[in-house]
Short mmCIF file of C-alpha atoms in Angstrom, two decimals:
data_model
loop_
_atom_site.label_atom_id
_atom_site.label_comp_id
_atom_site.label_asym_id
_atom_site.label_seq_id
_atom_site.Cartn_x
_atom_site.Cartn_y
_atom_site.Cartn_z
CA MET A 77 -11.71 24.97 98.38
CA GLU A 78 -10.91 23.06 95.23
CA GLU A 79 -13.44 25.16 93.25
CA GLU A 80 -11.92 28.43 94.49
CA ALA A 81 -8.44 27.27 93.58
CA SER A 82 -9.67 26.28 90.14
CA ASP A 83 -11.24 29.75 89.62
CA MET A 84 -8.03 31.47 90.61
CA VAL A 85 -6.05 29.38 88.14
CA THR A 86 -8.54 30.17 85.40
CA GLN A 87 -8.37 33.92 86.18
CA GLN A 88 -4.57 33.88 86.06
CA CYS A 89 -4.71 32.12 82.74
CA LEU A 90 -7.11 34.76 81.35
CA GLU A 91 -4.86 37.62 82.51
CA GLU A 92 -1.98 36.05 80.65
CA ILE A 93 -3.94 35.92 77.43
CA GLU A 94 -3.27 38.64 74.82
CA ILE A 95 -6.38 39.96 73.10
CA ILE A 96 -5.73 41.47 69.72
CA LEU A 97 -7.72 44.69 69.17
CA GLU A 98 -8.41 46.52 65.97
CA GLY A 99 -6.97 50.01 65.65
CA ASN A 100 -8.06 52.91 63.46
CA PRO A 101 -4.83 54.71 62.57
CA GLU A 102 -6.52 57.42 60.49
CA GLU A 103 -9.03 58.32 63.18
CA GLY A 104 -6.35 58.13 65.86
CA LEU A 105 -4.06 60.46 63.92
CA LYS A 106 -6.91 62.93 63.40
CA LEU A 107 -7.74 62.98 67.11
CA ALA A 108 -4.07 63.31 68.01
CA LYS A 109 -3.80 66.51 65.95
CA GLN A 110 -6.70 68.03 67.90
CA THR A 111 -5.72 66.81 71.38
CA LEU A 112 -3.15 67.79 73.99
CA VAL A 113 -2.40 66.43 77.45
CA GLY A 114 -0.80 68.55 80.10
CA LYS A 115 0.64 68.39 83.58
CA ILE A 116 1.13 71.35 85.91
CA LEU A 117 4.47 71.04 87.67
CA ALA A 118 3.40 72.08 91.14
CA GLU A 119 4.07 70.53 94.55
CA LYS A 120 0.44 70.95 95.59
CA ASN A 121 -2.82 70.15 93.84
CA LEU A 122 -4.35 73.21 92.21
CA ASN A 123 -8.04 74.03 92.01
CA ARG A 124 -9.38 72.36 88.87
CA GLY A 125 -12.05 74.97 88.23
CA ALA A 126 -9.55 77.80 88.48
CA VAL A 127 -7.13 75.99 86.15
CA LYS A 128 -9.84 75.53 83.50
CA GLU A 129 -10.93 79.15 83.71
CA ILE A 130 -7.38 80.51 83.47
CA LEU A 131 -6.43 78.40 80.44
CA SER A 132 -9.72 79.00 78.63
CA LYS A 133 -9.22 82.77 78.85
CA ALA A 134 -5.51 82.58 78.01
CA TRP A 135 -6.08 80.50 74.89
CA ASN A 136 -9.26 82.35 73.88
CA VAL A 137 -11.04 79.15 72.81
CA ASP A 138 -13.59 78.87 75.61
CA GLU A 139 -16.53 77.62 73.51
CA GLU A 140 -14.43 75.24 71.40
CA LEU A 141 -12.32 73.67 74.16
CA THR A 142 -13.12 70.67 76.34
CA ILE A 143 -10.99 70.14 79.48
CA THR A 144 -11.08 66.79 81.28
CA ASP A 145 -9.39 65.89 84.56
CA LEU A 146 -7.03 62.90 84.35
CA GLY A 147 -5.59 63.06 87.85
CA PRO A 148 -3.84 65.50 90.20
CA ASN A 149 -2.75 68.49 88.05
CA VAL A 150 -3.10 66.40 84.86
CA PHE A 151 -5.61 67.40 82.17
CA LEU A 152 -6.83 66.42 78.73
CA PHE A 153 -7.44 69.27 76.27
CA ALA A 154 -9.65 68.54 73.24
CA PHE A 155 -9.81 71.26 70.53
CA SER A 156 -12.20 71.54 67.61
CA GLU A 157 -9.52 72.42 65.01
CA LYS A 158 -5.88 71.57 64.41
CA LYS A 159 -4.85 75.22 63.98
CA GLN A 160 -5.89 75.93 67.58
CA VAL A 161 -3.50 73.23 68.82
CA VAL A 162 -0.66 74.63 66.71
CA LYS A 163 -1.30 78.15 68.02
CA VAL A 164 -1.29 77.06 71.67
CA VAL A 165 1.91 75.01 71.26
CA GLN A 166 3.78 77.72 69.34
CA GLU A 167 2.92 80.44 71.87
CA GLY A 168 4.04 78.33 74.85
CA PRO A 169 5.26 77.55 77.36
CA TRP A 170 2.31 78.37 79.60
CA PHE A 171 2.24 78.96 83.33
CA VAL A 172 -0.73 78.55 85.69
CA MET A 173 -0.51 80.40 88.99
CA GLY A 174 3.26 80.62 88.55
CA HIS A 175 3.69 76.90 87.78
CA LEU A 176 4.81 75.49 84.43
CA LEU A 177 2.28 73.57 82.34
CA SER A 178 4.01 70.79 80.41
CA LEU A 179 1.93 70.31 77.23
CA GLN A 180 2.49 67.18 75.17
CA ASN A 181 0.98 65.56 72.10
CA TRP A 182 -0.83 62.31 72.68
CA ILE A 183 0.77 59.70 70.43
CA PRO A 184 -1.98 57.49 68.87
CA GLU A 185 -0.13 54.25 69.78
CA ALA A 186 0.41 55.27 73.42
CA SER A 187 -1.80 55.39 76.49
CA VAL A 188 -2.51 58.73 78.12
CA PHE A 189 -0.61 57.56 81.19
CA GLU A 190 2.50 56.84 79.10
CA VAL A 191 2.97 60.47 78.09
CA ASN A 192 6.34 61.89 79.11
CA TYR A 193 6.16 65.37 80.67
CA ASP A 194 9.92 65.85 81.16
CA PHE A 195 10.46 67.90 77.98
CA VAL A 196 9.00 71.34 77.35
CA SER A 197 9.51 73.53 74.28
CA PHE A 198 10.95 77.00 74.96
CA TRP A 199 11.83 79.96 72.74
CA ILE A 200 15.35 80.96 73.73
CA GLN A 201 17.41 84.00 72.73
CA LEU A 202 21.18 83.91 72.12
CA HIS A 203 22.67 87.26 73.14
CA ASN A 204 26.14 88.86 73.02
CA LEU A 205 27.20 87.19 69.78
CA PRO A 206 29.91 88.88 67.65
CA LEU A 207 28.54 90.27 64.40
CA GLU A 208 30.47 87.81 62.21
CA MET A 209 29.06 84.88 64.20
CA ILE A 210 25.36 85.74 63.87
CA SER A 211 24.05 82.96 61.62
CA ALA A 212 21.50 80.15 61.62
CA LYS A 213 24.30 77.56 61.47
CA ASN A 214 25.91 78.84 64.67
CA ALA A 215 22.47 79.03 66.32
CA VAL A 216 21.97 75.31 65.76
CA LYS A 217 25.38 74.58 67.34
CA LEU A 218 24.67 76.67 70.43
CA ALA A 219 21.05 75.58 70.94
CA GLY A 220 21.99 71.95 70.39
CA THR A 221 23.81 72.00 73.75
CA ILE A 222 20.46 72.68 75.45
CA GLY A 223 18.21 70.18 73.72
CA GLU A 224 16.51 69.26 70.46
CA VAL A 225 16.37 72.22 68.05
CA LEU A 226 12.91 72.68 66.55
CA THR A 227 13.01 76.06 64.80
CA VAL A 228 15.63 78.74 64.08
CA GLU A 229 14.71 82.32 63.22
CA ASN A 230 17.52 83.71 61.08
CA PRO A 231 17.97 87.44 61.85
CA LEU A 232 19.53 87.99 58.41
CA VAL A 233 16.80 88.80 55.88
CA ASN A 234 17.79 89.70 52.31
CA GLY A 235 21.31 90.49 53.47
CA GLN A 236 20.12 92.82 56.24
CA LEU A 237 20.39 92.26 59.99
CA VAL A 238 16.92 92.59 61.51
CA ARG A 239 18.01 92.21 65.16
CA PRO A 240 21.29 91.56 67.07
CA PHE A 241 20.34 88.22 68.63
CA ILE A 242 19.16 84.81 67.41
CA ARG A 243 15.83 83.26 68.42
CA VAL A 244 15.58 79.45 68.56
CA ARG A 245 12.82 77.01 69.53
CA VAL A 246 14.32 74.24 71.70
CA LYS A 247 12.92 71.22 73.55
CA VAL A 248 14.34 71.53 77.08
CA ASN A 249 14.70 68.73 79.64
CA ILE A 250 13.12 70.31 82.71
CA LYS A 251 14.59 67.64 85.00
CA LYS A 252 18.04 69.09 84.43
CA PRO A 253 19.40 72.54 85.41
CA LEU A 254 18.84 75.24 82.80
CA VAL A 255 21.83 76.20 80.65
CA THR A 256 22.73 79.85 81.18
CA GLY A 257 25.29 80.30 78.38
CA CYS A 258 28.68 79.27 77.07
CA TRP A 259 32.14 80.62 76.24
CA VAL A 260 32.98 81.31 72.58
CA PRO A 261 36.66 81.74 71.58
CA ARG A 262 37.81 84.42 69.13
CA LYS A 263 40.91 84.66 66.99
CA ASP A 264 42.45 88.00 67.95
CA LEU A 265 40.27 88.89 70.95
CA PRO A 266 39.55 87.25 74.33
CA ARG A 267 36.83 84.67 74.50
CA ILE A 268 33.30 85.98 74.94
CA TRP A 269 30.36 84.79 77.02
CA VAL A 270 27.18 84.12 74.97
CA GLN A 271 24.15 84.50 77.22
CA ILE A 272 21.06 82.28 76.85
CA ARG A 273 17.73 83.74 77.95
CA TYR A 274 14.38 81.94 78.10
CA GLU A 275 11.10 83.48 77.05
CA ARG A 276 8.15 83.17 79.48
CA LEU A 277 10.37 81.61 82.15
CA GLN A 278 8.78 81.27 85.61
CA GLY A 279 8.76 78.93 88.58
CA PHE A 280 12.34 77.71 88.58
CA CYS A 281 14.81 77.40 91.42
CA TYR A 282 17.49 80.10 91.75
CA ASN A 283 19.73 77.68 93.66
CA CYS A 284 19.94 74.72 91.29
CA GLY A 285 18.26 76.04 88.12
CA VAL A 286 15.62 73.28 87.91
CA ILE A 287 12.00 74.06 87.03
CA GLY A 288 9.27 72.76 89.30
CA HIS A 289 10.27 73.58 92.89
CA GLU A 290 10.96 76.65 95.01
CA ASN A 291 14.25 77.90 96.46
CA ARG A 292 13.22 77.41 100.07
CA LYS A 293 12.65 73.69 99.48
CA CYS A 294 15.85 73.13 97.51
CA LYS A 295 18.58 71.19 99.32
CA ILE A 296 21.34 72.30 96.93
CA LYS A 297 23.56 75.24 97.80
CA GLN A 298 23.30 78.26 95.52
CA VAL A 299 25.47 77.84 92.42
CA MET A 300 27.67 80.75 91.31
CA ALA A 301 28.16 81.96 87.74
CA PHE A 302 31.08 80.83 85.55
CA PHE A 303 31.77 84.30 84.15
CA GLY A 304 31.69 85.90 87.63
CA PRO A 305 32.28 83.77 90.74
CA SER A 306 30.80 86.51 92.92
CA ARG A 307 27.46 86.46 91.12
CA PRO A 308 24.72 83.77 91.34
CA LYS A 309 24.41 81.57 88.29
CA TYR A 310 20.62 81.56 88.26
CA GLY A 311 18.25 84.48 88.72
CA PRO A 312 15.43 86.54 87.24
CA SER A 313 17.67 87.82 84.42
CA MET A 314 17.45 84.40 82.74
CA GLY A 315 13.84 85.13 81.79
CA ILE A 316 12.85 87.59 79.09
CA PRO A 317 9.55 88.71 77.52
CA PRO A 318 8.63 87.08 74.19
CA ALA A 319 10.14 88.67 71.09
CA ARG A 320 8.13 89.34 67.97
CA PRO A 321 8.38 86.57 65.37
CA ILE A 322 10.79 87.40 62.58
CA SER A 323 8.04 86.80 60.02
CA SER A 324 5.89 89.61 61.44
CA ILE A 325 8.86 92.00 61.43
CA VAL A 326 9.62 91.18 57.80
CA ALA A 327 5.97 91.58 56.82
CA LYS A 328 5.79 94.97 58.52
CA ASN A 329 8.99 96.14 56.83
CA LEU A 330 7.73 95.01 53.43
CA SER A 331 4.47 96.87 53.97
CA ARG A 332 6.34 100.03 54.93
CA ILE A 333 8.66 99.71 51.91
CA LYS A 334 5.71 99.29 49.54
CA LYS A 335 4.06 102.34 51.05
CA LEU A 336 7.23 104.41 50.66
CA LYS A 337 7.70 103.24 47.06
CA GLY A 338 4.12 104.17 46.26
CA GLN A 339 4.64 107.63 47.75
CA GLU A 340 7.90 108.06 45.82
CA ALA A 341 6.19 107.05 42.57
CA THR A 342 3.46 109.61 43.21
CA ASP A 343 6.03 112.32 43.92
CA VAL A 344 7.95 111.46 40.74
CA ASP A 345 4.77 111.66 38.65
CA ASN A 346 3.91 115.05 40.14
CA LYS A 347 7.44 116.29 39.55
CA GLU A 348 7.40 115.15 35.91
CA THR A 349 4.07 116.87 35.38
CA ARG A 350 5.41 120.13 36.80
CA THR A 351 8.59 119.81 34.72
CA LYS A 352 6.64 119.28 31.50
CA ALA A 353 4.47 122.27 32.24
CA HIS A 354 7.54 124.44 32.99
CA HIS A 355 9.50 123.36 29.90
CA GLN A 356 6.61 123.46 27.45
CA PRO A 357 7.80 124.52 23.90
CA GLN A 358 7.19 128.14 22.88
CA ASP A 359 5.38 127.24 19.70
CA GLN A 360 3.04 124.98 21.67
CA THR A 361 2.46 127.76 24.20
CA ALA A 362 1.70 130.22 21.39
CA GLU A 363 -0.68 127.75 19.82
CA VAL A 364 -2.49 127.36 23.15
CA GLN A 365 -2.75 131.16 23.46
CA ARG A 366 -4.16 131.46 19.92
CA VAL A 367 -6.74 128.80 20.69
CA GLU A 368 -7.73 130.59 23.88
CA GLN A 369 -8.00 133.95 22.03
CA SER A 370 -10.10 132.36 19.30
CA GLN A 371 -12.39 130.86 21.88
CA GLY A 372 -12.64 134.24 23.59
CA GLN A 373 -13.55 135.98 20.31
CA GLN A 374 -16.19 133.39 19.54
CA THR A 375 -17.62 133.86 22.99
CA GLY A 376 -17.66 137.67 22.52
CA GLU A 377 -19.37 137.46 19.12
CA GLN A 378 -21.94 135.10 20.53
CA THR A 379 -22.60 137.49 23.39
CA THR A 380 -22.94 140.47 20.98
CA GLN A 381 -25.37 138.55 18.78
CA GLU A 382 -27.47 137.63 21.78
CA THR A 383 -27.50 141.29 22.87
CA ARG A 384 -28.70 142.41 19.44
CA GLN A 385 -31.45 139.86 19.44
CA ASN A 386 -32.55 141.08 22.84
CA HIS A 387 -32.64 144.72 21.60
CA GLN A 388 -34.63 143.76 18.50
CA GLY A 389 -37.08 141.87 20.61
CA SER A 390 -37.52 144.88 22.88
CA ALA A 391 -38.10 147.27 19.93
CA PHE A 392 -40.60 144.96 18.35
CA SER A 393 -42.43 144.72 21.64
CA GLU A 394 -42.55 148.52 21.94
CA GLN A 395 -43.86 148.90 18.36
CA VAL A 396 -46.52 146.27 18.53
CA GLY A 397 -47.47 147.05 22.06
CA PRO A 398 -48.88 144.78 24.65
CA THR A 399 -51.80 142.55 23.95
CA ASN A 400 -54.00 144.33 26.52
CA PRO A 401 -53.02 148.02 26.32
CA SER A 402 -53.58 150.22 29.31
CA PRO A 403 -55.82 153.36 29.15
CA PRO A 404 -54.21 156.40 27.39
CA GLN A 405 -52.40 158.86 29.63
CA PHE A 406 -53.10 162.58 28.83
CA PRO A 407 -50.16 164.99 28.92
CA THR A 408 -50.22 167.48 31.75
CA SER A 409 -47.50 170.03 30.76
CA ASP A 410 -48.39 173.80 30.73
CA SER A 411 -47.66 174.35 27.01
CA VAL A 412 -49.93 171.55 25.90
CA LEU A 413 -52.65 172.74 28.28
CA LYS A 414 -52.52 176.27 26.84
CA GLU A 415 -52.74 174.88 23.31
CA LEU A 416 -55.85 172.86 24.19
CA ILE A 417 -57.55 175.85 25.81
CA LEU A 418 -56.84 178.03 22.75
CA LYS A 419 -58.28 175.46 20.38
CA ALA A 420 -61.39 175.09 22.46
CA THR A 421 -61.93 178.89 22.54
CA LEU A 422 -61.59 179.25 18.78
CA ILE A 423 -64.08 176.49 18.19
CA SER A 424 -66.53 178.16 20.56
CA ASN A 425 -66.17 181.51 18.83
CA TYR A 426 -66.79 179.94 15.49
CA MET A 427 -69.97 178.27 16.59
CA ASP A 428 -71.40 181.23 18.66
CA PRO A 429 -72.89 184.10 16.52
CA LYS A 430 -72.32 186.54 19.37
CA LEU A 431 -68.62 186.07 18.87
CA ALA A 432 -68.77 187.01 15.18
CA PRO A 433 -66.01 189.60 15.36
CA LEU A 434 -63.57 186.72 15.99
CA ASN A 435 -65.04 184.57 13.16
CA PRO A 436 -63.85 185.67 9.74
CA PHE A 437 -66.48 183.46 8.15
CA ALA A 438 -69.38 185.24 9.97
CA PRO A 439 -70.19 188.53 8.03
CA ASN A 440 -72.11 191.61 9.34
CA MET A 441 -71.28 190.94 12.94
CA ALA A 442 -69.93 193.65 15.19
CA GLN A 443 -66.44 193.20 16.48
CA THR A 444 -65.81 195.99 18.87
CA SER A 445 -68.31 195.14 21.54
CA HIS A 446 -66.98 191.60 22.00
CA GLN A 447 -63.20 191.96 21.74
CA SER A 448 -62.88 192.44 25.42
CA SER A 449 -64.88 189.28 26.16
CA LEU A 450 -62.65 187.31 23.79
CA ARG A 451 -59.40 188.62 25.07
CA SER A 452 -60.11 187.83 28.63
CA PRO A 453 -60.06 184.02 28.27
CA ILE A 454 -57.20 184.17 25.83
CA CYS A 455 -55.23 186.41 28.12
CA LEU A 456 -56.06 184.10 30.99
CA ALA A 457 -54.82 181.15 28.98
CA GLN A 458 -51.60 182.94 28.04
CA THR A 459 -51.02 183.86 31.63
#
């Protein structure tokens, strides 16, 4: 018994001892920038596998995300890069199966079980503001009544109003009823109700305006609106789809302006070119015509010279003749044929002594007896 009592005293003494541990602030800060812890505000435990699958697809970082269970509806999310954490936080809040996921940064000096899940960052929109009251300064005043102001998107860009409402990033205490709006006094007109709407709002009670439980389980009677006692204060109209970031709107407008300016510059250049061509000086026009005529004459002379050369080449070819001449072609006209027959007959008469009467060079030859025989071929030839 004495030994057991002694061990218990020793154990109590050890539990009271503080053990100093060494920390690595740089490594802890690096891990904190790539890590988030989250709690799903649901009254029942959700399926862990389904939760992991839904968030992996929603964040589109399936291969670079590690999800670890820390307890009922509590998870640790480890990312590979800091920019992924920033993207997920900026696009929040996120809902799983209709229940809000409270995402928080893990402070390096704190334990994971010391993380506070009571504050969630929302993008809110301030509607129904008078034109002269739309400013970033007034947005900070209005959003400050809800919670800590993180970011304000000024709708005035380069003196131009991009949209008629103000968008603000606010850290909201989800343990308290949501703020629906406020009254704003005016100098010469009645006061006006400025409506506050929450982007991506789901899973809140229409009776009390608190996120995290359903109407049927709420013990508070339905609260009515300040601006209309006959209307409920909370309802679906408090939620609104996410608006486009002001930076993307400005970038798109700048791109469109640059495109229009480029088109205008092109049109101006074309117009100046047409104007110069229309108002060209007469002396310059005449000079251009003279140049064109001169070029035309030179082209004509060149063509004529080439034609002459072609004719000379053809004549020379006809005179010289081809290298391998073809056999001679004898004429076949009637006059030439008659002339050939006559010549042949005369030669025959000259060589034949019987035809002496027709040969003046053949003396002492009778002519009468052979005239008929001579005339017959000649007459035949003449026919």
